[in-house]
Tab-separated table of C-alpha atoms in Angstrom:
chain	number	residue	atom	x	y	z
A	1	MET	CA	145.057	129.791	168.442
A	2	ASP	CA	145.239	129.718	164.691
A	3	SER	CA	141.689	129.053	163.611
A	4	ARG	CA	142.689	128.786	160.140
A	5	SER	CA	141.338	125.484	158.181
A	6	ILE	CA	143.182	124.071	155.303
A	7	TRP	CA	142.468	121.768	152.603
A	8	VAL	CA	144.771	119.013	151.504
A	9	ARG	CA	144.659	116.813	148.182
A	10	VAL	CA	146.131	113.535	148.268
A	11	PRO	CA	146.102	111.021	145.257
A	12	GLY	CA	145.488	107.196	145.405
A	13	THR	CA	148.094	105.024	144.711
A	14	SER	CA	148.828	101.425	143.502
A	15	ALA	CA	151.640	99.566	145.084
A	16	ASN	CA	154.208	96.901	143.705
A	17	CYS	CA	153.418	97.366	139.991
A	18	GLY	CA	153.709	93.469	139.300
A	19	PRO	CA	157.285	92.722	140.461
A	20	GLY	CA	158.344	95.655	142.831
A	21	PHE	CA	156.686	94.074	145.921
A	22	ASP	CA	156.452	96.382	148.883
A	23	SER	CA	159.193	98.604	147.142
A	24	ILE	CA	157.651	100.254	144.015
A	25	GLY	CA	154.356	102.260	143.720
A	26	LEU	CA	152.953	104.984	141.548
A	27	ALA	CA	150.396	107.961	142.361
A	28	CYS	CA	147.235	108.389	139.932
A	29	THR	CA	144.703	110.954	139.297
A	30	VAL	CA	141.912	109.791	141.887
A	31	TYR	CA	141.861	111.955	144.723
A	32	ASN	CA	140.704	112.382	148.448
A	33	ASP	CA	140.292	115.867	149.920
A	34	LEU	CA	140.770	116.790	153.359
A	35	GLN	CA	139.755	119.861	155.400
A	36	LEU	CA	141.310	120.167	158.577
A	37	GLN	CA	141.106	122.802	161.426
A	38	LEU	CA	142.972	122.129	164.635
A	39	THR	CA	141.790	123.342	167.929
A	40	GLU	CA	142.622	123.954	171.571
A	41	ALA	CA	139.619	122.301	172.891
A	42	PRO	CA	139.859	118.583	173.158
A	43	GLY	CA	137.871	116.208	170.883
A	44	CYS	CA	137.560	115.598	167.188
A	45	ARG	CA	134.360	116.211	164.809
A	46	ILE	CA	134.803	114.175	161.751
A	47	THR	CA	132.370	114.350	158.757
A	48	ILE	CA	132.863	112.186	155.636
A	49	ASN	CA	131.251	112.472	152.209
A	50	GLY	CA	132.140	109.657	149.374
A	51	ALA	CA	133.526	106.536	149.529
A	52	GLY	CA	133.711	104.793	152.900
A	53	ALA	CA	131.497	107.392	154.263
A	54	GLY	CA	129.536	104.229	156.044
A	55	ASN	CA	132.651	102.623	157.185
A	56	ILE	CA	135.189	104.606	158.038
A	57	PRO	CA	135.413	105.402	161.938
A	58	CYS	CA	134.464	109.036	163.241
A	59	ASP	CA	135.957	108.590	166.536
A	60	ASP	CA	139.607	108.119	167.859
A	61	ARG	CA	140.113	105.316	165.712
A	62	ASN	CA	139.881	107.401	162.599
A	63	ILE	CA	143.526	107.245	160.921
A	64	VAL	CA	143.560	111.015	159.925
A	65	TRP	CA	142.844	111.949	163.464
A	66	GLN	CA	145.655	109.418	164.490
A	67	SER	CA	148.133	110.970	161.985
A	68	VAL	CA	147.196	114.410	163.000
A	69	GLN	CA	147.815	113.158	166.638
A	70	TYR	CA	151.305	111.529	165.873
A	71	LEU	CA	152.635	114.524	164.045
A	72	LEU	CA	151.535	117.306	166.814
A	73	LYS	CA	153.364	114.865	169.281
A	74	LYS	CA	156.309	115.009	167.048
A	75	ALA	CA	156.312	118.636	166.982
A	76	GLY	CA	155.670	118.976	170.980
A	77	LEU	CA	152.147	120.658	170.249
A	78	ALA	CA	149.875	117.637	171.450
A	79	ASP	CA	149.171	119.692	174.603
A	80	THR	CA	148.229	123.033	172.734
A	81	TYR	CA	146.218	121.475	169.867
A	82	LYS	CA	144.164	118.930	171.622
A	83	GLY	CA	141.118	118.632	169.080
A	84	ALA	CA	140.237	118.985	165.457
A	85	ILE	CA	137.665	119.588	163.245
A	86	ILE	CA	137.937	116.869	160.087
A	87	HIS	CA	135.866	116.820	157.058
A	88	MET	CA	136.749	114.208	154.325
A	89	GLU	CA	135.647	114.085	150.727
A	90	ASN	CA	136.847	110.537	149.433
A	91	ASN	CA	137.031	109.258	145.762
A	92	VAL	CA	139.499	106.908	146.426
A	93	PRO	CA	137.745	103.235	146.654
A	94	LEU	CA	137.952	101.762	150.281
A	95	SER	CA	139.679	98.633	150.932
A	96	ARG	CA	140.474	97.813	146.997
A	97	GLY	CA	144.140	98.519	146.824
A	98	LEU	CA	144.282	101.997	145.586
A	99	GLY	CA	145.991	103.287	148.738
A	100	SER	CA	142.937	104.667	150.918
A	101	SER	CA	144.386	103.976	154.231
A	102	ALA	CA	147.720	105.749	152.635
A	103	THR	CA	145.840	108.893	151.658
A	104	ALA	CA	144.348	109.075	154.927
A	105	ILE	CA	147.541	109.056	156.759
A	106	VAL	CA	149.364	111.470	154.422
A	107	ALA	CA	146.336	114.053	154.348
A	108	GLY	CA	146.507	114.152	158.069
A	109	LEU	CA	150.249	114.526	158.439
A	110	LYS	CA	150.461	117.119	155.543
A	111	GLY	CA	147.490	119.055	156.872
A	112	ALA	CA	148.678	119.331	160.219
A	113	ASN	CA	151.979	120.323	159.116
A	114	ALA	CA	150.766	122.975	157.104
A	115	LEU	CA	148.865	124.455	160.077
A	116	ILE	CA	151.996	124.621	162.058
A	117	ASN	CA	153.903	126.150	159.306
A	118	ASN	CA	155.631	123.465	157.705
A	119	ARG	CA	157.932	122.376	160.530
A	120	PHE	CA	158.587	119.137	158.913
A	121	THR	CA	160.241	118.429	155.407
A	122	ARG	CA	158.462	116.020	152.754
A	123	ARG	CA	161.250	113.113	153.918
A	124	GLU	CA	160.393	113.675	157.453
A	125	LEU	CA	156.658	113.261	156.472
A	126	LEU	CA	157.605	110.018	154.565
A	127	GLN	CA	159.296	108.767	157.689
A	128	PHE	CA	156.359	109.436	159.977
A	129	ALA	CA	153.866	107.888	157.511
A	130	THR	CA	156.132	104.966	156.813
A	131	ASP	CA	156.363	104.488	160.849
A	132	ILE	CA	152.252	104.695	160.942
A	133	GLU	CA	151.781	102.556	157.744
A	134	GLY	CA	154.189	100.080	158.219
A	135	HIS	CA	155.844	100.359	154.813
A	136	PRO	CA	156.368	102.911	152.410
A	137	ASP	CA	155.212	101.709	149.120
A	138	ASN	CA	151.976	103.417	149.377
A	139	VAL	CA	152.589	106.567	151.432
A	140	ALA	CA	155.985	107.515	149.196
A	141	PRO	CA	153.977	108.192	146.124
A	142	ALA	CA	151.056	109.615	148.015
A	143	ILE	CA	153.545	112.458	149.259
A	144	TYR	CA	155.615	112.890	145.993
A	145	GLY	CA	153.654	111.802	143.163
A	146	GLY	CA	154.792	109.910	140.072
A	147	PHE	CA	156.611	106.199	140.330
A	148	THR	CA	158.369	105.858	143.535
A	149	ILE	CA	161.169	103.300	144.580
A	150	SER	CA	161.796	103.044	148.355
A	151	THR	CA	163.673	101.116	150.817
A	152	VAL	CA	164.020	100.924	154.563
A	153	THR	CA	167.647	100.481	156.139
A	154	ARG	CA	167.260	99.921	159.887
A	155	GLY	CA	164.236	101.825	159.965
A	156	ASP	CA	165.352	104.861	158.142
A	157	VAL	CA	163.288	105.213	154.558
A	158	GLU	CA	164.834	106.416	151.541
A	159	CYS	CA	162.749	107.091	148.380
A	160	PHE	CA	163.761	107.826	144.771
A	161	THR	CA	160.860	109.457	142.446
A	162	LEU	CA	160.700	109.306	138.756
A	163	ILE	CA	158.501	110.694	135.988
A	164	PRO	CA	158.411	108.331	133.057
A	165	LYS	CA	159.739	109.444	129.656
A	166	MET	CA	156.370	108.338	127.952
A	167	ARG	CA	152.777	109.125	128.861
A	168	LEU	CA	150.518	106.242	130.486
A	169	LYS	CA	147.386	105.603	131.058
A	170	LEU	CA	146.318	103.679	133.803
A	171	VAL	CA	143.085	101.511	133.515
A	172	VAL	CA	141.743	100.301	136.656
A	173	ALA	CA	139.175	97.491	137.046
A	174	VAL	CA	137.503	97.947	140.376
A	175	PRO	CA	135.607	94.530	141.702
A	176	ASP	CA	132.422	95.012	143.601
A	177	PHE	CA	133.969	93.196	146.521
A	178	PRO	CA	136.593	94.515	149.031
A	179	LEU	CA	139.786	92.708	150.310
A	180	SER	CA	141.681	93.574	153.541
A	181	THR	CA	145.414	94.046	153.329
A	182	LYS	CA	145.596	91.950	156.419
A	183	LYS	CA	143.715	88.860	154.501
A	184	ALA	CA	145.801	89.340	151.261
A	185	ARG	CA	148.993	89.210	153.344
A	186	GLU	CA	147.975	85.930	155.005
A	187	VAL	CA	148.269	84.141	151.967
A	188	LEU	CA	151.820	84.733	151.100
A	189	PRO	CA	154.450	82.221	152.039
A	190	LYS	CA	157.191	82.949	154.487
A	191	GLU	CA	160.092	81.759	151.717
A	192	VAL	CA	159.778	81.720	148.159
A	193	PRO	CA	162.173	79.837	145.420
A	194	MET	CA	165.140	81.309	144.630
A	195	LYS	CA	164.251	81.447	140.776
A	196	ASP	CA	161.359	83.499	141.927
A	197	ALA	CA	163.277	86.114	143.810
A	198	ILE	CA	165.660	86.299	140.629
A	199	ASN	CA	162.663	86.665	138.583
A	200	ASN	CA	161.261	89.785	140.196
A	201	ILE	CA	164.709	91.417	140.626
A	202	GLY	CA	165.484	91.378	137.001
A	203	ARG	CA	161.842	92.394	136.137
A	204	ALA	CA	161.722	95.164	138.969
A	205	GLY	CA	165.228	96.672	137.532
A	206	MET	CA	164.159	96.399	134.210
A	207	LEU	CA	160.772	98.004	134.727
A	208	VAL	CA	162.427	100.944	136.628
A	209	ALA	CA	165.158	101.469	133.525
A	210	ALA	CA	162.436	101.200	130.849
A	211	LEU	CA	160.543	104.034	132.523
A	212	CYS	CA	163.675	106.131	132.865
A	213	LYS	CA	164.854	105.315	129.200
A	214	GLY	CA	161.443	105.491	127.691
A	215	ASN	CA	162.005	102.442	126.131
A	216	GLU	CA	158.758	100.955	125.423
A	217	LYS	CA	159.457	97.431	124.334
A	218	PHE	CA	161.101	96.562	127.557
A	219	LEU	CA	157.750	97.266	129.320
A	220	ARG	CA	155.936	94.472	127.854
A	221	ASN	CA	156.994	91.737	130.007
A	222	VAL	CA	158.153	93.697	133.384
A	223	PHE	CA	154.649	93.355	135.017
A	224	GLU	CA	154.987	89.898	135.634
A	225	ASP	CA	155.591	88.556	139.248
A	226	ALA	CA	156.180	85.565	141.409
A	227	LEU	CA	156.141	86.688	144.761
A	228	HIS	CA	152.793	87.829	145.619
A	229	GLN	CA	150.463	87.559	142.812
A	230	PRO	CA	150.403	83.699	142.379
A	231	TYR	CA	149.263	83.400	145.978
A	232	ARG	CA	146.714	86.240	145.962
A	233	ALA	CA	145.218	84.917	142.626
A	234	LYS	CA	142.786	82.799	144.619
A	235	LEU	CA	141.290	85.490	146.169
A	236	ILE	CA	140.463	87.390	142.956
A	237	PRO	CA	138.233	84.983	140.492
A	238	GLY	CA	139.653	85.406	136.997
A	239	MET	CA	142.791	87.584	137.869
A	240	TYR	CA	145.095	86.096	135.341
A	241	ASP	CA	142.142	86.123	132.551
A	242	VAL	CA	141.711	89.879	133.044
A	243	PHE	CA	145.440	90.357	132.766
A	244	SER	CA	145.435	88.591	129.335
A	245	ALA	CA	142.365	90.275	128.458
A	246	ALA	CA	144.044	93.664	128.985
A	247	LYS	CA	147.086	92.724	126.824
A	248	LYS	CA	144.976	91.539	123.922
A	249	ALA	CA	143.196	94.672	123.968
A	250	GLY	CA	146.481	96.638	123.661
A	251	ALA	CA	147.873	97.322	127.212
A	252	LEU	CA	151.610	96.702	127.725
A	253	GLY	CA	150.630	94.478	130.672
A	254	ALA	CA	148.662	94.565	133.758
A	255	SER	CA	149.099	93.998	137.529
A	256	LEU	CA	147.607	93.560	140.951
A	257	SER	CA	147.024	97.083	142.395
A	258	GLY	CA	148.651	96.646	145.719
A	259	ALA	CA	146.984	93.541	147.942
A	260	GLY	CA	144.194	93.952	145.348
A	261	PRO	CA	141.468	93.223	144.497
A	262	CYS	CA	141.735	96.166	141.889
A	263	LEU	CA	143.922	95.289	138.844
A	264	ILE	CA	145.606	97.873	136.884
A	265	ALA	CA	146.674	97.983	133.122
A	266	TYR	CA	149.144	100.158	131.796
A	267	CYS	CA	148.594	101.576	128.227
A	268	LEU	CA	150.582	103.943	125.948
A	269	GLN	CA	148.500	107.290	125.969
A	270	ARG	CA	149.303	107.650	122.153
A	271	ARG	CA	147.863	104.718	121.436
A	272	HIS	CA	144.419	105.219	122.654
A	273	VAL	CA	143.403	101.786	123.578
A	274	GLU	CA	142.058	102.473	127.210
A	275	ASP	CA	138.525	102.063	126.367
A	276	ALA	CA	139.042	98.865	124.726
A	277	VAL	CA	141.064	97.705	127.525
A	278	GLY	CA	138.754	98.683	130.207
A	279	GLN	CA	135.834	96.871	128.381
A	280	ALA	CA	138.045	93.791	128.043
A	281	MET	CA	139.049	93.843	131.876
A	282	GLN	CA	135.058	94.337	132.419
A	283	GLU	CA	134.185	91.511	130.404
A	284	ALA	CA	136.748	89.132	131.714
A	285	PHE	CA	135.868	89.676	135.155
A	286	ALA	CA	132.284	89.366	134.317
A	287	ARG	CA	132.800	85.650	133.232
A	288	HIS	CA	133.711	84.798	136.542
A	289	GLY	CA	130.957	86.333	137.929
A	290	VAL	CA	132.459	89.532	139.154
A	291	LYS	CA	130.946	92.984	138.484
A	292	ALA	CA	133.653	95.521	138.057
A	293	ASN	CA	133.908	99.289	137.429
A	294	ILE	CA	136.523	101.036	135.089
A	295	LEU	CA	138.584	103.998	136.019
A	296	SER	CA	140.602	105.755	133.302
A	297	LEU	CA	143.384	107.298	134.971
A	298	GLU	CA	146.759	108.923	134.486
A	299	LEU	CA	150.102	109.264	136.563
A	300	ASP	CA	149.697	112.122	139.377
A	301	THR	CA	153.142	113.763	139.253
A	302	ARG	CA	152.321	116.326	141.903
A	303	GLY	CA	151.894	114.228	144.920
A	304	ALA	CA	150.033	115.509	148.218
A	305	HIS	CA	149.564	119.344	148.047
A	306	ILE	CA	147.325	122.059	149.744
A	307	LEU	CA	144.500	123.343	147.912
A	308	ASN	CA	144.078	127.166	147.848
A	309	ASP	CA	140.975	127.588	145.878
A	310	ARG	CA	138.453	125.589	148.051
């Protein structure tokens, strides 16, 4: 048996980016690290430090272990490696809309794949991760880094990755309460008006074009959304006031991060407004009785990777 252990680093992610519901995502510079060793002996030992340490299951329900098993089964090695030793160092907040479940899925797949000599490509890992997660908007940027645009056609995932032609700062307000993706999806309607669909198609296209071209002026209104944010606003006190405060303080715009409750503001690095934007978001939340921590992040451009220095 290969007794090596391996460290994997996976970035947190923000899905939707306003109008790109379930299709556009980005990777950001907050990370979860995973140490993985496969064993021939059955059973899994799991230890966790950091975010979610008291809430993440350390048994067969653990999503890292489930993802490892999924990949080993795909490789025909489930009977060879029946167990694992897993250690998680988590910095991505749990149940806040920064892709914590996606980091776990991708870490398990990436680590197990590395230990079996990278039998699967990144594109195949994306397909596996999407099959596990149910949609690609978080797992795609976690794997590839940058901004990602993903589609699923008859079950097959395709992903386009881009690095914007401008440097962005991502200011994230992290409220002091969790919000499950299940609850955030339950408030969404089954049908939406045609005008709302048109609104999002145009803004999502404009967002991608502006990032590709580096045209800042077209980013000022593209983060507005009509498909999910208006319905989820009732779950996040003061959401639109926080958006407004971020823009007044110098952000290009702001959106719900994934299903929330984190809110993310997009700032141009050259303008050095991220501190003012973070303070404005924090104060706006406070006026609605919500305490929020501020993370000042950048775009991660590498995605999930193996660490050699741990």
